[in-house]
Short mmCIF file of C-alpha atoms and ligand atoms in Angstrom, two decimals:
data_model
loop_
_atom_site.label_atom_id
_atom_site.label_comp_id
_atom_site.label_asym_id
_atom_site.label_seq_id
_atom_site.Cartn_x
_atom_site.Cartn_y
_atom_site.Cartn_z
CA UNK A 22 -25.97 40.65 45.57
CA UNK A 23 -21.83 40.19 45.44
CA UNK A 24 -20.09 42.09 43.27
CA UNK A 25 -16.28 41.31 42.72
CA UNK A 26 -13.91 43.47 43.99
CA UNK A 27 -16.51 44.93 46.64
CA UNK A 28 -16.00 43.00 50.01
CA UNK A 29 -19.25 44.19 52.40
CA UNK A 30 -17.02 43.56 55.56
CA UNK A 31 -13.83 45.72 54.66
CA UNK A 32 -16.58 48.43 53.46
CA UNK A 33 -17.75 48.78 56.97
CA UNK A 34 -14.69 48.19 58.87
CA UNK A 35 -13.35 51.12 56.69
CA UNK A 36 -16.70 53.01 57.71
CA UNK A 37 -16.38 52.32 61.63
CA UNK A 38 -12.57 53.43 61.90
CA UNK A 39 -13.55 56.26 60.20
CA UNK A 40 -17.14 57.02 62.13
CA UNK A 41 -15.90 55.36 65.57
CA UNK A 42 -12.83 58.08 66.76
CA UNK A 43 -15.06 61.22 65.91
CA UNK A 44 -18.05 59.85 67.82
CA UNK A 45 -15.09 59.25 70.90
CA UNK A 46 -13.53 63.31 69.95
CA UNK A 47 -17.32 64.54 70.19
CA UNK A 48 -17.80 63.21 73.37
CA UNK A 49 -14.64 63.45 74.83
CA UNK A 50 -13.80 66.85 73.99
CA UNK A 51 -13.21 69.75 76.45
CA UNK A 52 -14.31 71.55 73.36
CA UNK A 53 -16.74 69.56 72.20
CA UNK A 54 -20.34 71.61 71.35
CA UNK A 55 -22.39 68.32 71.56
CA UNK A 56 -21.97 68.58 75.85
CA UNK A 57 -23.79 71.19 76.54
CA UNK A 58 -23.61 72.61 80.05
CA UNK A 59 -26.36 75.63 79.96
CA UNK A 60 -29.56 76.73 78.43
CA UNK A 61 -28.04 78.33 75.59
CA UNK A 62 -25.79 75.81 74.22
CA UNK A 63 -28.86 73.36 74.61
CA UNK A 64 -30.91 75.53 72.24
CA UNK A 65 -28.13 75.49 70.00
CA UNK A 66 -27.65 71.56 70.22
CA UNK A 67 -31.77 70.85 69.61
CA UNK A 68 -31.12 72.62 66.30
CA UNK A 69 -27.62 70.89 65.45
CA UNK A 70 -29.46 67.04 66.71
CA UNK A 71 -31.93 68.00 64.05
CA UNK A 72 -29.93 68.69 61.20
CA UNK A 73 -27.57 66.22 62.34
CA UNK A 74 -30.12 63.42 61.80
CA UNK A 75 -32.29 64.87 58.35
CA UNK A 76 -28.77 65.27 57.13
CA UNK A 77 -27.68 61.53 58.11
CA UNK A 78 -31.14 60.24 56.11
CA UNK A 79 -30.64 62.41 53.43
CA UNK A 80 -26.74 60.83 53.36
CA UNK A 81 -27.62 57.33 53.29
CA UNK A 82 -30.62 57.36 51.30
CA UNK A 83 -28.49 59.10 48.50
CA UNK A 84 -25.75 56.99 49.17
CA UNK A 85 -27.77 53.70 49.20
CA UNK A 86 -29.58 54.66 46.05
CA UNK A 87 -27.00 55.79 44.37
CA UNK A 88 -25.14 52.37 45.40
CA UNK A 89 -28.24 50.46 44.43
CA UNK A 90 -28.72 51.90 40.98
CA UNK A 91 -25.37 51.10 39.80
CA UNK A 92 -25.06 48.00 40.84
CA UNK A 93 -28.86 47.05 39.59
CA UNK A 94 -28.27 48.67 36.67
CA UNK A 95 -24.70 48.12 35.82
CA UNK A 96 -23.72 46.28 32.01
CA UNK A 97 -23.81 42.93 32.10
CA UNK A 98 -23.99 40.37 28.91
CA UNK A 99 -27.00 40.47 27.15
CA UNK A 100 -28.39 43.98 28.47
CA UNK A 101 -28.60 47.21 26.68
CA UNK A 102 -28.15 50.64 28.46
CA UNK A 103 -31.02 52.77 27.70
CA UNK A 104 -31.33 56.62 28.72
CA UNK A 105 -34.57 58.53 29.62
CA UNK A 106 -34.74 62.12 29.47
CA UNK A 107 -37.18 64.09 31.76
CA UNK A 108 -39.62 62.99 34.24
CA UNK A 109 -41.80 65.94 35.50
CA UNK A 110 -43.33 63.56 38.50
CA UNK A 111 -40.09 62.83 39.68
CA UNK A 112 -38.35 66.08 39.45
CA UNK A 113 -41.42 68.01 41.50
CA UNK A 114 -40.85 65.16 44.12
CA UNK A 115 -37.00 65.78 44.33
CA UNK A 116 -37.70 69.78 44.37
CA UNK A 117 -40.35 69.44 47.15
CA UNK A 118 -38.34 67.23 49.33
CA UNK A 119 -35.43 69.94 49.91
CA UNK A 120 -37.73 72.75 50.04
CA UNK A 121 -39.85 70.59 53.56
CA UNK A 122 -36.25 69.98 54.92
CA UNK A 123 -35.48 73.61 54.85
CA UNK A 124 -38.82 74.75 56.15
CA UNK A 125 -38.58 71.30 59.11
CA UNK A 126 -35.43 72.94 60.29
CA UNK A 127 -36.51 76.67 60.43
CA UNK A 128 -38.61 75.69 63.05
CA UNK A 129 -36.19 74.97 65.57
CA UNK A 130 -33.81 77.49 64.75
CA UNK A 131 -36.11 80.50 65.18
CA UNK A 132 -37.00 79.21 68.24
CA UNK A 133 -33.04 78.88 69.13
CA UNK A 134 -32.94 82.54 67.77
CA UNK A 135 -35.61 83.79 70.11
CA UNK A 136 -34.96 81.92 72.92
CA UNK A 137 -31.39 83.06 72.85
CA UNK A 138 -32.29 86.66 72.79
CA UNK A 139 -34.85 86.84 75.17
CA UNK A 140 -33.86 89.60 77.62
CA UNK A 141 -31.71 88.94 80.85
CA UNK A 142 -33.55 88.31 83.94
CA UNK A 143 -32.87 90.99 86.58
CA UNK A 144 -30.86 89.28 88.46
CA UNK A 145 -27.85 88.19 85.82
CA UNK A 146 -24.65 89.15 86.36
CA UNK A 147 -23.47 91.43 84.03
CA UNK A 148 -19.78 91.25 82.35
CA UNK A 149 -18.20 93.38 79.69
CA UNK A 150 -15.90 91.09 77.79
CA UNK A 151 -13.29 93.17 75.84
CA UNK A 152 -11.05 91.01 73.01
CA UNK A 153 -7.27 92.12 72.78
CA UNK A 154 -4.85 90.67 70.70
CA UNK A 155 -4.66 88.12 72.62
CA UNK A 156 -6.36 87.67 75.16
CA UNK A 157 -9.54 88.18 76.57
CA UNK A 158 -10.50 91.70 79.57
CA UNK A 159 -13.24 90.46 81.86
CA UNK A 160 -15.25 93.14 83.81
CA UNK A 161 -17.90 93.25 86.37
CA UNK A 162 -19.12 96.04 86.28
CA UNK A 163 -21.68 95.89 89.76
CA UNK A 164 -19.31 94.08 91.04
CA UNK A 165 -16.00 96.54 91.15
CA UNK A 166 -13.64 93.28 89.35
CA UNK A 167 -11.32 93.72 86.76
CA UNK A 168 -9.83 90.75 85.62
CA UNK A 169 -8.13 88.40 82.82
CA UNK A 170 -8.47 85.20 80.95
CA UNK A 171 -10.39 83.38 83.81
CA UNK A 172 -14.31 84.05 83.92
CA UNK A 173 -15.98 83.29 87.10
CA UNK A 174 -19.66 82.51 86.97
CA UNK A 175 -21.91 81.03 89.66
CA UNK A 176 -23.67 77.95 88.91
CA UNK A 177 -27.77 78.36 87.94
CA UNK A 178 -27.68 81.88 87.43
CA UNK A 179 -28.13 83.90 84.62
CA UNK A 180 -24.66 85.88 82.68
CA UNK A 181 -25.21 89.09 80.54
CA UNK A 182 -22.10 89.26 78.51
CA UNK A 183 -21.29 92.73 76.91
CA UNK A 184 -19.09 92.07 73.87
CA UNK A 185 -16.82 94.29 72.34
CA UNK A 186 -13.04 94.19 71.12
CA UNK A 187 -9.96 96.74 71.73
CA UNK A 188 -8.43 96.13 68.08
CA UNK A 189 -9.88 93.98 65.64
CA UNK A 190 -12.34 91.36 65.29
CA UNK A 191 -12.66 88.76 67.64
CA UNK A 192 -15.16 86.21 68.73
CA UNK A 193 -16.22 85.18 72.33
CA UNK A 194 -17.45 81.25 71.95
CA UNK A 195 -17.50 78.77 75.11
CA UNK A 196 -18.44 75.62 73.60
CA UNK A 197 -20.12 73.92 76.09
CA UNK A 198 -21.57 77.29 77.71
CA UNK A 199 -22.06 79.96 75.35
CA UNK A 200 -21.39 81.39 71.54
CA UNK A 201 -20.02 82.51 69.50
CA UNK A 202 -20.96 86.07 69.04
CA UNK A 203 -18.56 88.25 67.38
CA UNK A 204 -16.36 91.04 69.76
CA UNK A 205 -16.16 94.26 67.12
CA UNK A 206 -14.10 97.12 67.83
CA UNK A 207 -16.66 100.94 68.06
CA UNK A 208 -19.94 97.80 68.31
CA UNK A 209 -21.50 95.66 71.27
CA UNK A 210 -22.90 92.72 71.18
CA UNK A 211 -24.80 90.77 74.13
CA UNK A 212 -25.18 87.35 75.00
CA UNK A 213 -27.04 85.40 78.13
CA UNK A 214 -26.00 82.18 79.17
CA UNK A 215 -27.54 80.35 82.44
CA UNK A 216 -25.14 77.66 83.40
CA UNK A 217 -26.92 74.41 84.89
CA UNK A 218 -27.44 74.30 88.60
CA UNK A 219 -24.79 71.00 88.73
CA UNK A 220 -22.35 72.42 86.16
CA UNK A 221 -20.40 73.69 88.90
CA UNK A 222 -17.22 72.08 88.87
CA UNK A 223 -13.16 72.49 89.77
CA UNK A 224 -12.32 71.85 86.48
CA UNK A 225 -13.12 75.06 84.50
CA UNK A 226 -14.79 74.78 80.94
CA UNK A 227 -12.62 76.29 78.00
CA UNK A 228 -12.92 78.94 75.60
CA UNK A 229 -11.62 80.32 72.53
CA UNK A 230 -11.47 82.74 70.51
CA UNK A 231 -13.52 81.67 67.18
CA UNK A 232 -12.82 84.86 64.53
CA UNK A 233 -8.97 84.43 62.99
CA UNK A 234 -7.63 87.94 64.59
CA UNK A 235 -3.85 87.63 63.63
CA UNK A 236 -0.95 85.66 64.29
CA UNK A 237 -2.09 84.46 67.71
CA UNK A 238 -5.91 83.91 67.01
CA UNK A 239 -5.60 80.34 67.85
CA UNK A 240 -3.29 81.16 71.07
CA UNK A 241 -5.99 83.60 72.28
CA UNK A 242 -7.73 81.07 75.22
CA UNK A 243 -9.66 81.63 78.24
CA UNK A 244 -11.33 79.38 80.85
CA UNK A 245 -14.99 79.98 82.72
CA UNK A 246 -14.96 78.10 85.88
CA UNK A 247 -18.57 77.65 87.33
CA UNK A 248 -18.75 78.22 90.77
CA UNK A 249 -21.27 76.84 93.94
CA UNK A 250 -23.34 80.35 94.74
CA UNK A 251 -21.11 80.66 97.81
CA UNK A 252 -17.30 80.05 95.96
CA UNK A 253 -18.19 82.33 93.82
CA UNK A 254 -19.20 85.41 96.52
CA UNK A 255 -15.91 84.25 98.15
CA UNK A 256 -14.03 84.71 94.54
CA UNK A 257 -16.00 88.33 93.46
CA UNK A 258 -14.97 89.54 97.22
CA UNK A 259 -11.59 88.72 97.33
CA UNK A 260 -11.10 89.73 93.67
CA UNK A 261 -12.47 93.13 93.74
CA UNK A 262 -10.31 94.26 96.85
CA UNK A 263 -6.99 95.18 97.01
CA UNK A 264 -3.80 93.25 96.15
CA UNK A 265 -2.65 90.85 99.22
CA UNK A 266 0.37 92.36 100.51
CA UNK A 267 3.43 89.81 100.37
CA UNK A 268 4.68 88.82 103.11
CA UNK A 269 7.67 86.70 101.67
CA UNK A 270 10.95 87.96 101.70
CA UNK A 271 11.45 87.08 97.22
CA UNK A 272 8.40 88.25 97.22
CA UNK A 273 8.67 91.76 98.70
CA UNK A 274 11.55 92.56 97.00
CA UNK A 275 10.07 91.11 93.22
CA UNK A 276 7.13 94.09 94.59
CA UNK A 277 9.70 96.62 94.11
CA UNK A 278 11.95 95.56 91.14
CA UNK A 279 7.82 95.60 89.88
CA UNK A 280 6.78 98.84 90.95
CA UNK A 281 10.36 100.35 89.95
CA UNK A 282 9.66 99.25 86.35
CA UNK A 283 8.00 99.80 83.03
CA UNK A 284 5.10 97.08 84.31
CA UNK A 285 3.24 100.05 85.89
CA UNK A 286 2.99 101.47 82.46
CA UNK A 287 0.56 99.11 81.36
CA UNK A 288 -0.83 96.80 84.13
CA UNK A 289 -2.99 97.23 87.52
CA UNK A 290 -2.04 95.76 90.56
CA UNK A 291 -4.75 97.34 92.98
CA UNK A 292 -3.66 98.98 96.01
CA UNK A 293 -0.09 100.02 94.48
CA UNK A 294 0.99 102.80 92.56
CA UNK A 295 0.46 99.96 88.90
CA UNK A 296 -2.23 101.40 87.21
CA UNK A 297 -1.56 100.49 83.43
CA UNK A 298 -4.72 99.87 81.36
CA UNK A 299 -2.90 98.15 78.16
CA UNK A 300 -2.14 94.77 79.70
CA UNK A 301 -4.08 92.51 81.86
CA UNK A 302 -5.03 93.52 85.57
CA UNK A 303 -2.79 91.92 87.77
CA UNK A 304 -3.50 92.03 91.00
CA UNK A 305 -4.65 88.76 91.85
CA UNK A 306 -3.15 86.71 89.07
CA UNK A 307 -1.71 84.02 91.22
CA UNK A 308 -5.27 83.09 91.76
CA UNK A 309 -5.43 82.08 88.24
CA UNK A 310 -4.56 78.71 86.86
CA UNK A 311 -2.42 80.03 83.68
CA UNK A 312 -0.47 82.37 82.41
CA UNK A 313 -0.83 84.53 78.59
CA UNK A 314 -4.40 83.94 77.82
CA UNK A 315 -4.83 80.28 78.47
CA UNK A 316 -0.88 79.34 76.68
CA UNK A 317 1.18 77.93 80.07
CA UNK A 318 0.47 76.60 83.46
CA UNK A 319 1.05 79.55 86.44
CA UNK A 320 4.57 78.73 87.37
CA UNK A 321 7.02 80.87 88.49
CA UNK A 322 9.09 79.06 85.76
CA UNK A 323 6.59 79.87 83.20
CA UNK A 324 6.11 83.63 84.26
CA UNK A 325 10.57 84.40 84.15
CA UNK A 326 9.90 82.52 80.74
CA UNK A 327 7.25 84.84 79.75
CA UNK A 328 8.56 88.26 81.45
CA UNK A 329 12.05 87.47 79.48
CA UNK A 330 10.99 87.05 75.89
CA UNK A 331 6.59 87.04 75.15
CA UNK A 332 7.17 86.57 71.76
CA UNK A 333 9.20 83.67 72.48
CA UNK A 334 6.13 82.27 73.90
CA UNK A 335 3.35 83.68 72.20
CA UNK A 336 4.19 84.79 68.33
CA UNK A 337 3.24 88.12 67.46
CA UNK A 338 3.10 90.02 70.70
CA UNK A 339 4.16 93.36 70.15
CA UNK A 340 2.99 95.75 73.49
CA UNK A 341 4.34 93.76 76.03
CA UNK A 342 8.49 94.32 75.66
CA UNK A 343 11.29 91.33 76.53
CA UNK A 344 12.95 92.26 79.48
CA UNK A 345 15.12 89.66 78.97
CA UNK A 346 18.88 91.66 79.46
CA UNK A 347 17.03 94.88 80.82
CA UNK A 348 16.27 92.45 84.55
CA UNK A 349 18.60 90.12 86.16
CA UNK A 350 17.55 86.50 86.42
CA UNK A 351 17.67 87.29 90.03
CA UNK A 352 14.66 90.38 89.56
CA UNK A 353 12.63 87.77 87.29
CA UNK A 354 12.82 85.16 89.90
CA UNK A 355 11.18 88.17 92.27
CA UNK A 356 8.84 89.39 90.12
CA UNK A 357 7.68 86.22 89.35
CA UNK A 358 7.36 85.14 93.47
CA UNK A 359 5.69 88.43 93.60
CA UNK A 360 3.47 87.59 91.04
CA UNK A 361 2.57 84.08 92.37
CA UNK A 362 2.13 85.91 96.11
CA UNK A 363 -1.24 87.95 94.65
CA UNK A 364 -3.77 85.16 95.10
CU1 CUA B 20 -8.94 86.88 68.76
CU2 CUA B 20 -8.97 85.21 67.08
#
């Protein structure tokens, strides 16, 4: 059947460029939810396959009828339109059909609900995960580690996440690992993820904060690298003891310029007299890969750049002060070797 002004070819050309880069984005994706990398996000993706493919029959059976009808029925000489009201057959078909897709996909999602919140097994590791504005507190509890914006898991075992926020409402989601479950201030929430026994990688997955918290919601970022059994031990040790002592000469001296100023109001750097609980714990930071929940690489460029002016970098911050003007360059520069020293 041709129809003028309808060309079949340019309709599906127009339906592949349009169908063709979000298959590539939802496979491609860091972020993507449709890789799933643990038993929790796989629960989650049997129930989003499902729906995913009742809702692509519903689309092109509707579609293709509705196509169908009106070009079957359309005017043409010699044919007169004629309406019909009511047809009670038809109308208890299209009432039943919705009512057996919405029962089809309760199945899987209670059984996503309960598998989800089946308890921990005994030996999880438990974290509390606390949301600021912005960034994200990460603490092991049985494991003496307090740190920031970088989650450390071990590969095939199970994670009890505690969930809670500092301020407002935030949400803890790892796409391809775990979530989202809300983080609500005087509230906790838990969550168990078991990563796969290969997802262990140098490359860590990303997360995000998934509950708009403010100016910086979408700035708030962390990353969860999954770790071989043994890298991980190696991390949790080194992590939980004391800050290395530098041994560099810019280093030793940004210690000081550190220790001399407001920083020890508000951040930890174990083994020194920093022991500030508003900011993040910093005393193995150079260990992580960024800087500001997630926002810039971990430079000593970057770090002068945030220690000068954090709004500058990340809009909205109001506890952690410029010190642009109150430092020399020369202190920032030290601070910021110090910084990169505490692996
Ligand atoms: Cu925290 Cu959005």
């Amino acid at each position: 059947m041709r129809v003028a002004g309808i060309r079949p070819r340019r309709v599906l050309l127009g339906l592949a460029l349009l169908v063709v880069p979000l298959l590539l984005v939802a496979c491609t994706d860091p972020q993507s939810t449709v890789q799933p990398h643990s038993d929790n996000t796989r629960y989650v993706q049997t129930v989003y396959q499902f729906v995913t493919i009742l809702a692509a029959i519903v689309f092109v059976a509707i579609l293709g009828a509705t196509l169908w009808l009106t070009l079957a029925f359309r005017e043409r000489p010699g044919r007169v339109a004629r309406q019909i009201h009511g047809n009670a057959r038809l109308e208890i078909v299209w009432t039943l059909i919705p009512v057996l897709i919405v029962a089809a996909i309760a199945v899987p999602t209670m059984n996503a609900i309960a598998k989800t919140s089946e308890a921990p097994p005994a030996d999880a590791i438990k974290v509390i995960a606390t949301g600021h504005q912005w960034w994200f507190e990460f603490q092991y509890p049985d494991l003496k580690i307090t740190t920031a914006n970088e989650l450390h898991v071990p590969a095939g075992r199970a994670v009890e996440v505690e969930i809670h926020s500092d301020d407002v409402i935030h949400s803890f989601w790892i796409p391809q690992l775990a979530g989202k479950v809300d983080m609500v201030p005087g509230h906790n929430n838990f969550m168990v993820f078991t990563p796969d026994a290969d997802a262990s990688r140098e490359e860590p997955y990303l997360g995000q904060c998934a509950e708009y918290c403010g100016t910086s919601h979408a700035n708030m970022r962390f990353r969860v690298y999954v770790d071989q059994p043994a890298k991980f031990d190696e991390w949790s040790k080194r992590v939980a003891g004391d800050r290395i002592a530098p041994t560099d000469e810019l280093a030793k001296k940004g210690e000081q310029v550190f220790l001399s100023s407001a920083c020890v109001g508000c951040h930890t750097v174990q083994g020194t007299i920093a022991a500030g609980k508003v900011g993040p714990n910093l005393s193995h930071v150079g260990s992580r890969g960024t800087i500001a929940a997630g926002l810039l690489p971990n430079t000593p460029e970057n770090l002068v750049r945030w220690i000068s002016n954090p709004k500058a970098v990340k809009p909205g911050v109001v506890k952690m002060p410029a010190f642009e003007g109150q430092l020399t360059t020369e202190q920032l520069q030290a601070i910021a070797a110090y910084l990169q020293s505490l692996k």
